[in-house]
């Protein structure tokens, strides 16, 4: 029996190995006087390969269990110690592509981000999509640079306007990805697009219907099942859902339950002292709280900080006077895990009966919603 089990295990291992897809990525970039290396990473950075660039050429060999999105990054070898971070250079030296079995060619005469990518059908399909939305992506990148600078300056008036522009771009991306999924329901690229739609905002309202368009084989794959589970977590913060209760400790150590605010409209706001966009939104929150706290509006801020002193300093500096809580576990914050928070700022508005009525309200959107609720 032991020999039979060992034999079956060997067969299982062989089957898994046989399913792996070996790839060879051949790259060609302009020759420069500086020395560079390339880093190829996938599975959220859990797997990576790198190679030196020699005379503008590089080769990376590896394998994947299934076609998967990856990032190819160009890095200078031994850069000057005083070199400052250049966001535009960073964007130009990054390329998102799909990995699949076989030979993949990455060629550019300018920047890595402008490279032509050729490979399997899946690799080509994703590259063709990136070219379809390239102008939107370029605008998105430029907008991001402007947003970052104003967020650092805590200029909420400008960042609010920029966020409105982001929403327009997001709609264009969504429409293009939805059209791709409808045409290619069995493509691994389609699964990737559903995951992107769910995003850091955990937007199950959009991602859920998109997921249902995928082929049954894709839905029942390991990656598909993981995504389905994430979508279910996202449903907890969907508009119309009953808010799942949680308790977090205040800076003084007293537990604060979300249910303790029942009877009021409460904005549950996930943030951190190190989050630039969160801090840029502070003036809007302070203004809203002062204007509507006497009318039944409350804010319950949950920090993803790990450093208590920095957390308390940010509370003081930004003049937060509403309930604050956090377990100092960073991204492993228990409440954040319950709601699948993977990006901040993230918030949702709970009504007096404990039902979520809005999500990710910032700037003018928050002002309009509160005016609608309290000044009708």
Short mmCIF file of C-alpha atoms in Angstrom, two decimals, residues 1-345:
data_model
loop_
_atom_site.label_atom_id
_atom_site.label_comp_id
_atom_site.label_asym_id
_atom_site.label_seq_id
_atom_site.Cartn_x
_atom_site.Cartn_y
_atom_site.Cartn_z
CA UNK A 1 0.00 0.00 0.00
CA UNK A 2 2.84 2.38 0.87
CA UNK A 3 4.43 1.75 -2.52
CA UNK A 4 1.10 2.44 -4.25
CA UNK A 5 0.64 5.71 -2.39
CA UNK A 6 4.18 6.76 -3.25
CA UNK A 7 3.56 5.91 -6.90
CA UNK A 8 0.32 7.95 -6.95
CA UNK A 9 2.10 10.90 -5.35
CA UNK A 10 4.76 10.73 -8.03
CA UNK A 11 2.07 10.70 -10.69
CA UNK A 12 0.38 13.71 -9.08
CA UNK A 13 3.67 15.60 -8.92
CA UNK A 14 4.37 14.75 -12.55
CA UNK A 15 0.94 15.98 -13.59
CA UNK A 16 1.44 19.28 -11.82
CA UNK A 17 4.89 19.67 -13.37
CA UNK A 18 3.50 18.82 -16.82
CA UNK A 19 0.98 21.60 -16.53
CA UNK A 20 3.66 24.23 -16.07
CA UNK A 21 4.26 26.46 -19.07
CA UNK A 22 7.88 27.26 -19.75
CA UNK A 23 8.57 30.63 -21.35
CA UNK A 24 11.54 32.49 -22.77
CA UNK A 25 11.29 36.28 -22.76
CA UNK A 26 13.63 37.98 -25.23
CA UNK A 27 14.01 41.72 -24.75
CA UNK A 28 15.51 44.49 -26.82
CA UNK A 29 15.85 48.11 -25.65
CA UNK A 30 18.01 51.05 -26.76
CA UNK A 31 21.71 50.80 -25.86
CA UNK A 32 22.82 53.40 -23.29
CA UNK A 33 26.00 54.23 -21.41
CA UNK A 34 24.32 53.30 -18.12
CA UNK A 35 24.12 49.71 -16.92
CA UNK A 36 20.64 48.26 -16.41
CA UNK A 37 18.96 45.10 -15.25
CA UNK A 38 15.36 43.94 -15.69
CA UNK A 39 13.11 42.42 -13.05
CA UNK A 40 10.11 40.33 -14.09
CA UNK A 41 7.59 39.68 -11.32
CA UNK A 42 4.17 38.03 -11.12
CA UNK A 43 1.78 36.54 -8.55
CA UNK A 44 1.73 39.92 -6.78
CA UNK A 45 5.51 39.93 -6.60
CA UNK A 46 5.73 36.48 -4.99
CA UNK A 47 7.58 35.13 -8.02
CA UNK A 48 10.34 36.99 -9.83
CA UNK A 49 13.21 36.56 -12.26
CA UNK A 50 15.87 39.06 -13.25
CA UNK A 51 18.55 39.49 -15.88
CA UNK A 52 21.24 41.98 -16.82
CA UNK A 53 20.85 44.06 -19.96
CA UNK A 54 23.86 43.54 -22.25
CA UNK A 55 24.17 45.66 -25.41
CA UNK A 56 20.47 46.42 -25.17
CA UNK A 57 19.47 42.74 -24.99
CA UNK A 58 18.20 40.51 -22.18
CA UNK A 59 16.75 37.03 -21.80
CA UNK A 60 14.57 35.77 -18.96
CA UNK A 61 13.53 32.14 -18.65
CA UNK A 62 10.86 30.83 -16.31
CA UNK A 63 7.60 28.95 -16.05
CA UNK A 64 4.02 29.65 -15.00
CA UNK A 65 1.20 27.33 -13.99
CA UNK A 66 -1.19 29.33 -16.15
CA UNK A 67 -1.19 32.51 -18.19
CA UNK A 68 -0.78 35.39 -15.75
CA UNK A 69 -0.28 39.15 -15.68
CA UNK A 70 3.23 40.31 -14.84
CA UNK A 71 5.32 43.45 -14.48
CA UNK A 72 8.63 43.99 -16.26
CA UNK A 73 10.73 46.71 -14.67
CA UNK A 74 13.97 48.29 -15.87
CA UNK A 75 16.38 49.33 -13.10
CA UNK A 76 19.68 51.16 -13.23
CA UNK A 77 22.58 49.17 -11.77
CA UNK A 78 24.40 51.03 -8.98
CA UNK A 79 22.60 54.39 -9.38
CA UNK A 80 24.08 57.49 -7.68
CA UNK A 81 23.43 57.48 -3.93
CA UNK A 82 21.81 60.92 -4.14
CA UNK A 83 19.52 60.08 -7.05
CA UNK A 84 15.99 61.38 -6.45
CA UNK A 85 12.88 59.38 -7.28
CA UNK A 86 11.54 60.38 -10.70
CA UNK A 87 7.94 59.27 -11.11
CA UNK A 88 7.93 59.78 -14.89
CA UNK A 89 11.11 57.72 -15.25
CA UNK A 90 9.55 55.03 -13.09
CA UNK A 91 6.46 54.86 -15.32
CA UNK A 92 8.54 54.75 -18.49
CA UNK A 93 10.63 51.90 -17.08
CA UNK A 94 7.64 49.68 -16.28
CA UNK A 95 5.59 47.42 -18.53
CA UNK A 96 2.57 45.28 -17.73
CA UNK A 97 2.26 42.18 -19.89
CA UNK A 98 0.94 38.63 -19.83
CA UNK A 99 3.16 35.58 -19.41
CA UNK A 100 2.31 32.33 -21.14
CA UNK A 101 4.19 29.32 -22.46
CA UNK A 102 6.52 29.75 -25.44
CA UNK A 103 8.63 32.63 -26.66
CA UNK A 104 7.71 36.20 -25.73
CA UNK A 105 9.37 39.11 -27.53
CA UNK A 106 9.55 42.57 -25.92
CA UNK A 107 10.98 45.22 -28.23
CA UNK A 108 11.23 48.99 -27.97
CA UNK A 109 13.17 51.79 -29.62
CA UNK A 110 12.23 54.28 -26.89
CA UNK A 111 10.95 53.46 -23.39
CA UNK A 112 10.09 50.05 -21.95
CA UNK A 113 6.51 51.22 -21.39
CA UNK A 114 6.19 51.68 -25.17
CA UNK A 115 7.45 48.19 -26.04
CA UNK A 116 5.80 45.93 -28.60
CA UNK A 117 4.97 42.55 -27.07
CA UNK A 118 4.48 39.37 -29.10
CA UNK A 119 3.82 35.81 -27.96
CA UNK A 120 0.92 33.40 -27.60
CA UNK A 121 -2.68 34.33 -28.33
CA UNK A 122 -3.19 35.34 -24.70
CA UNK A 123 -0.03 37.46 -24.68
CA UNK A 124 -1.07 39.16 -27.92
CA UNK A 125 -4.66 39.72 -26.80
CA UNK A 126 -3.54 41.58 -23.70
CA UNK A 127 -0.99 43.64 -25.62
CA UNK A 128 -3.64 44.61 -28.18
CA UNK A 129 -5.91 45.75 -25.35
CA UNK A 130 -3.13 47.91 -23.87
CA UNK A 131 -2.70 49.59 -27.25
CA UNK A 132 -6.43 50.18 -27.50
CA UNK A 133 -6.41 52.15 -24.23
CA UNK A 134 -2.87 53.53 -24.45
CA UNK A 135 -3.91 57.17 -24.74
CA UNK A 136 -6.17 56.76 -21.72
CA UNK A 137 -3.35 55.07 -19.79
CA UNK A 138 -0.94 57.90 -20.65
CA UNK A 139 -3.50 60.44 -19.46
CA UNK A 140 -4.08 58.36 -16.33
CA UNK A 141 -0.35 58.39 -15.55
CA UNK A 142 -0.04 62.14 -16.03
CA UNK A 143 -3.13 62.72 -13.92
CA UNK A 144 -1.62 60.53 -11.21
CA UNK A 145 1.50 62.66 -11.08
CA UNK A 146 -0.53 65.83 -10.68
CA UNK A 147 -2.80 64.22 -8.08
CA UNK A 148 0.20 63.05 -6.04
CA UNK A 149 1.71 66.53 -5.89
CA UNK A 150 -1.53 68.16 -4.74
CA UNK A 151 -2.22 65.35 -2.27
CA UNK A 152 1.19 65.95 -0.71
CA UNK A 153 0.25 69.60 -0.35
CA UNK A 154 -3.12 68.57 1.19
CA UNK A 155 -4.99 70.61 -1.42
CA UNK A 156 -8.36 68.89 -1.19
CA UNK A 157 -10.06 71.32 -3.58
CA UNK A 158 -7.82 70.28 -6.47
CA UNK A 159 -7.61 66.58 -5.59
CA UNK A 160 -11.42 66.42 -5.51
CA UNK A 161 -11.57 67.72 -9.08
CA UNK A 162 -8.85 65.32 -10.18
CA UNK A 163 -10.76 62.44 -8.61
CA UNK A 164 -13.76 63.31 -10.79
CA UNK A 165 -11.50 62.98 -13.81
CA UNK A 166 -10.32 59.60 -12.54
CA UNK A 167 -13.91 58.42 -12.44
CA UNK A 168 -14.34 59.28 -16.11
CA UNK A 169 -11.18 57.35 -17.02
CA UNK A 170 -12.34 54.40 -14.91
CA UNK A 171 -15.57 54.27 -16.89
CA UNK A 172 -13.63 54.13 -20.16
CA UNK A 173 -11.44 51.31 -18.82
CA UNK A 174 -14.51 49.45 -17.59
CA UNK A 175 -16.30 49.67 -20.93
CA UNK A 176 -13.24 48.45 -22.83
CA UNK A 177 -12.68 45.55 -20.42
CA UNK A 178 -16.34 44.57 -20.43
CA UNK A 179 -16.32 44.44 -24.24
CA UNK A 180 -13.20 42.22 -24.11
CA UNK A 181 -14.81 39.82 -21.62
CA UNK A 182 -17.98 39.52 -23.67
CA UNK A 183 -15.88 38.60 -26.70
CA UNK A 184 -13.38 36.38 -24.83
CA UNK A 185 -15.17 34.76 -21.83
CA UNK A 186 -12.63 31.92 -21.57
CA UNK A 187 -9.49 34.08 -21.71
CA UNK A 188 -7.26 34.40 -18.63
CA UNK A 189 -7.09 38.09 -19.54
CA UNK A 190 -10.82 38.35 -18.84
CA UNK A 191 -10.31 36.96 -15.34
CA UNK A 192 -7.59 39.55 -14.80
CA UNK A 193 -9.96 42.33 -15.89
CA UNK A 194 -12.62 41.21 -13.39
CA UNK A 195 -9.98 41.31 -10.66
CA UNK A 196 -8.99 44.82 -11.76
CA UNK A 197 -12.62 45.92 -11.69
CA UNK A 198 -13.02 44.63 -8.15
CA UNK A 199 -9.86 46.60 -7.40
CA UNK A 200 -8.76 48.24 -4.20
CA UNK A 201 -12.28 49.62 -3.76
CA UNK A 202 -13.68 46.07 -3.59
CA UNK A 203 -16.38 47.08 -6.07
CA UNK A 204 -18.42 43.88 -6.06
CA UNK A 205 -21.37 45.69 -7.65
CA UNK A 206 -19.39 45.93 -10.91
CA UNK A 207 -17.12 42.90 -10.59
CA UNK A 208 -19.90 40.46 -9.69
CA UNK A 209 -21.84 40.73 -12.97
CA UNK A 210 -18.57 40.69 -14.96
CA UNK A 211 -17.53 37.48 -13.21
CA UNK A 212 -20.77 35.81 -14.30
CA UNK A 213 -19.81 36.44 -17.93
CA UNK A 214 -16.71 34.25 -17.60
CA UNK A 215 -16.73 30.66 -18.86
CA UNK A 216 -17.58 27.99 -16.29
CA UNK A 217 -14.06 26.57 -16.61
CA UNK A 218 -12.54 29.94 -15.74
CA UNK A 219 -14.96 30.49 -12.85
CA UNK A 220 -14.11 27.08 -11.40
CA UNK A 221 -10.35 27.42 -11.78
CA UNK A 222 -8.30 28.01 -8.63
CA UNK A 223 -7.82 31.65 -9.58
CA UNK A 224 -11.53 31.94 -10.38
CA UNK A 225 -12.55 30.53 -7.01
CA UNK A 226 -10.19 32.91 -5.20
CA UNK A 227 -11.66 35.85 -7.09
CA UNK A 228 -15.21 34.70 -6.35
CA UNK A 229 -14.34 34.63 -2.64
CA UNK A 230 -12.93 38.17 -2.86
CA UNK A 231 -16.10 39.36 -4.57
CA UNK A 232 -18.14 37.89 -1.72
CA UNK A 233 -16.05 39.88 0.76
CA UNK A 234 -16.64 42.98 -1.37
CA UNK A 235 -20.39 42.44 -1.13
CA UNK A 236 -20.14 43.29 2.58
CA UNK A 237 -19.61 46.95 1.69
CA UNK A 238 -22.07 47.08 -1.20
CA UNK A 239 -24.84 49.64 -1.10
CA UNK A 240 -27.91 48.00 0.41
CA UNK A 241 -25.96 45.52 2.55
CA UNK A 242 -26.34 45.40 6.32
CA UNK A 243 -23.03 46.60 7.73
CA UNK A 244 -21.10 43.80 9.44
CA UNK A 245 -20.40 44.81 13.02
CA UNK A 246 -16.86 45.04 14.38
CA UNK A 247 -15.10 46.41 17.43
CA UNK A 248 -11.77 48.25 17.41
CA UNK A 249 -9.78 49.72 20.31
CA UNK A 250 -9.52 53.48 20.76
CA UNK A 251 -6.09 55.04 21.39
CA UNK A 252 -6.88 54.67 25.09
CA UNK A 253 -7.70 50.97 24.67
CA UNK A 254 -11.50 51.18 24.95
CA UNK A 255 -13.38 49.00 22.48
CA UNK A 256 -15.61 50.89 20.04
CA UNK A 257 -18.27 48.87 18.22
CA UNK A 258 -19.75 50.02 14.93
CA UNK A 259 -23.17 49.00 16.27
CA UNK A 260 -22.77 51.54 19.08
CA UNK A 261 -23.54 54.28 16.55
CA UNK A 262 -26.93 52.83 15.58
CA UNK A 263 -29.50 55.58 15.20
CA UNK A 264 -27.01 57.87 13.46
CA UNK A 265 -25.55 58.11 10.01
CA UNK A 266 -21.93 57.03 10.40
CA UNK A 267 -19.12 57.29 7.90
CA UNK A 268 -16.73 54.37 8.48
CA UNK A 269 -13.40 55.68 7.24
CA UNK A 270 -10.28 53.53 6.82
CA UNK A 271 -7.10 55.62 6.71
CA UNK A 272 -3.51 55.91 7.98
CA UNK A 273 -1.11 58.67 8.94
CA UNK A 274 1.25 57.67 6.09
CA UNK A 275 -1.49 57.80 3.42
CA UNK A 276 -1.13 61.02 1.40
CA UNK A 277 -4.59 60.90 -0.25
CA UNK A 278 -6.15 60.18 3.16
CA UNK A 279 -4.51 63.24 4.70
CA UNK A 280 -5.49 65.36 1.70
CA UNK A 281 -9.11 64.44 2.40
CA UNK A 282 -8.89 65.55 6.07
CA UNK A 283 -10.16 69.12 5.51
CA UNK A 284 -13.29 67.76 3.83
CA UNK A 285 -13.97 65.39 6.72
CA UNK A 286 -13.43 68.11 9.33
CA UNK A 287 -15.77 70.46 7.49
CA UNK A 288 -18.47 67.80 7.09
CA UNK A 289 -18.28 66.75 10.71
CA UNK A 290 -18.54 70.28 12.05
CA UNK A 291 -21.51 70.99 9.79
CA UNK A 292 -23.57 67.86 10.41
CA UNK A 293 -22.53 66.30 13.74
CA UNK A 294 -25.43 68.02 15.51
CA UNK A 295 -27.87 66.59 12.96
CA UNK A 296 -27.10 62.91 13.54
CA UNK A 297 -23.88 62.47 11.53
CA UNK A 298 -20.88 60.64 12.96
CA UNK A 299 -17.49 59.55 11.63
CA UNK A 300 -15.78 56.41 12.86
CA UNK A 301 -12.15 56.41 11.69
CA UNK A 302 -10.25 53.11 11.63
CA UNK A 303 -6.49 53.51 11.32
CA UNK A 304 -4.21 51.07 9.52
CA UNK A 305 -1.19 52.52 11.31
CA UNK A 306 1.34 50.37 13.13
CA UNK A 307 3.15 53.26 14.84
CA UNK A 308 0.92 54.67 17.58
CA UNK A 309 2.87 57.91 17.97
CA UNK A 310 2.53 58.76 14.27
CA UNK A 311 -1.15 57.86 14.39
CA UNK A 312 -1.80 60.15 17.36
CA UNK A 313 0.22 62.97 15.80
CA UNK A 314 -1.85 62.78 12.60
CA UNK A 315 -5.08 62.88 14.61
CA UNK A 316 -3.88 66.05 16.33
CA UNK A 317 -2.37 67.68 13.25
CA UNK A 318 -5.46 67.10 11.10
CA UNK A 319 -7.83 68.17 13.91
CA UNK A 320 -9.88 64.97 14.08
CA UNK A 321 -12.41 65.24 16.89
CA UNK A 322 -14.56 62.19 16.14
CA UNK A 323 -14.10 58.57 17.37
CA UNK A 324 -10.76 57.04 16.40
CA UNK A 325 -9.78 53.38 16.59
CA UNK A 326 -7.15 50.94 15.37
CA UNK A 327 -5.43 47.76 16.51
CA UNK A 328 -1.98 48.84 15.19
CA UNK A 329 -1.75 45.80 12.90
CA UNK A 330 -1.44 47.70 9.63
CA UNK A 331 -3.08 45.93 6.69
CA UNK A 332 -3.93 43.05 9.02
CA UNK A 333 -6.31 45.29 10.96
CA UNK A 334 -9.22 43.03 11.92
CA UNK A 335 -11.93 45.38 10.64
CA UNK A 336 -10.06 45.95 7.38
CA UNK A 337 -9.84 42.19 6.86
CA UNK A 338 -13.59 41.82 7.40
CA UNK A 339 -14.30 44.31 4.62
CA UNK A 340 -11.42 43.27 2.40
CA UNK A 341 -9.76 46.68 2.54
CA UNK A 342 -6.69 46.58 0.28
CA UNK A 343 -6.37 50.28 -0.50
CA UNK A 344 -7.00 53.52 1.36
CA UNK A 345 -8.71 55.91 1.70
#
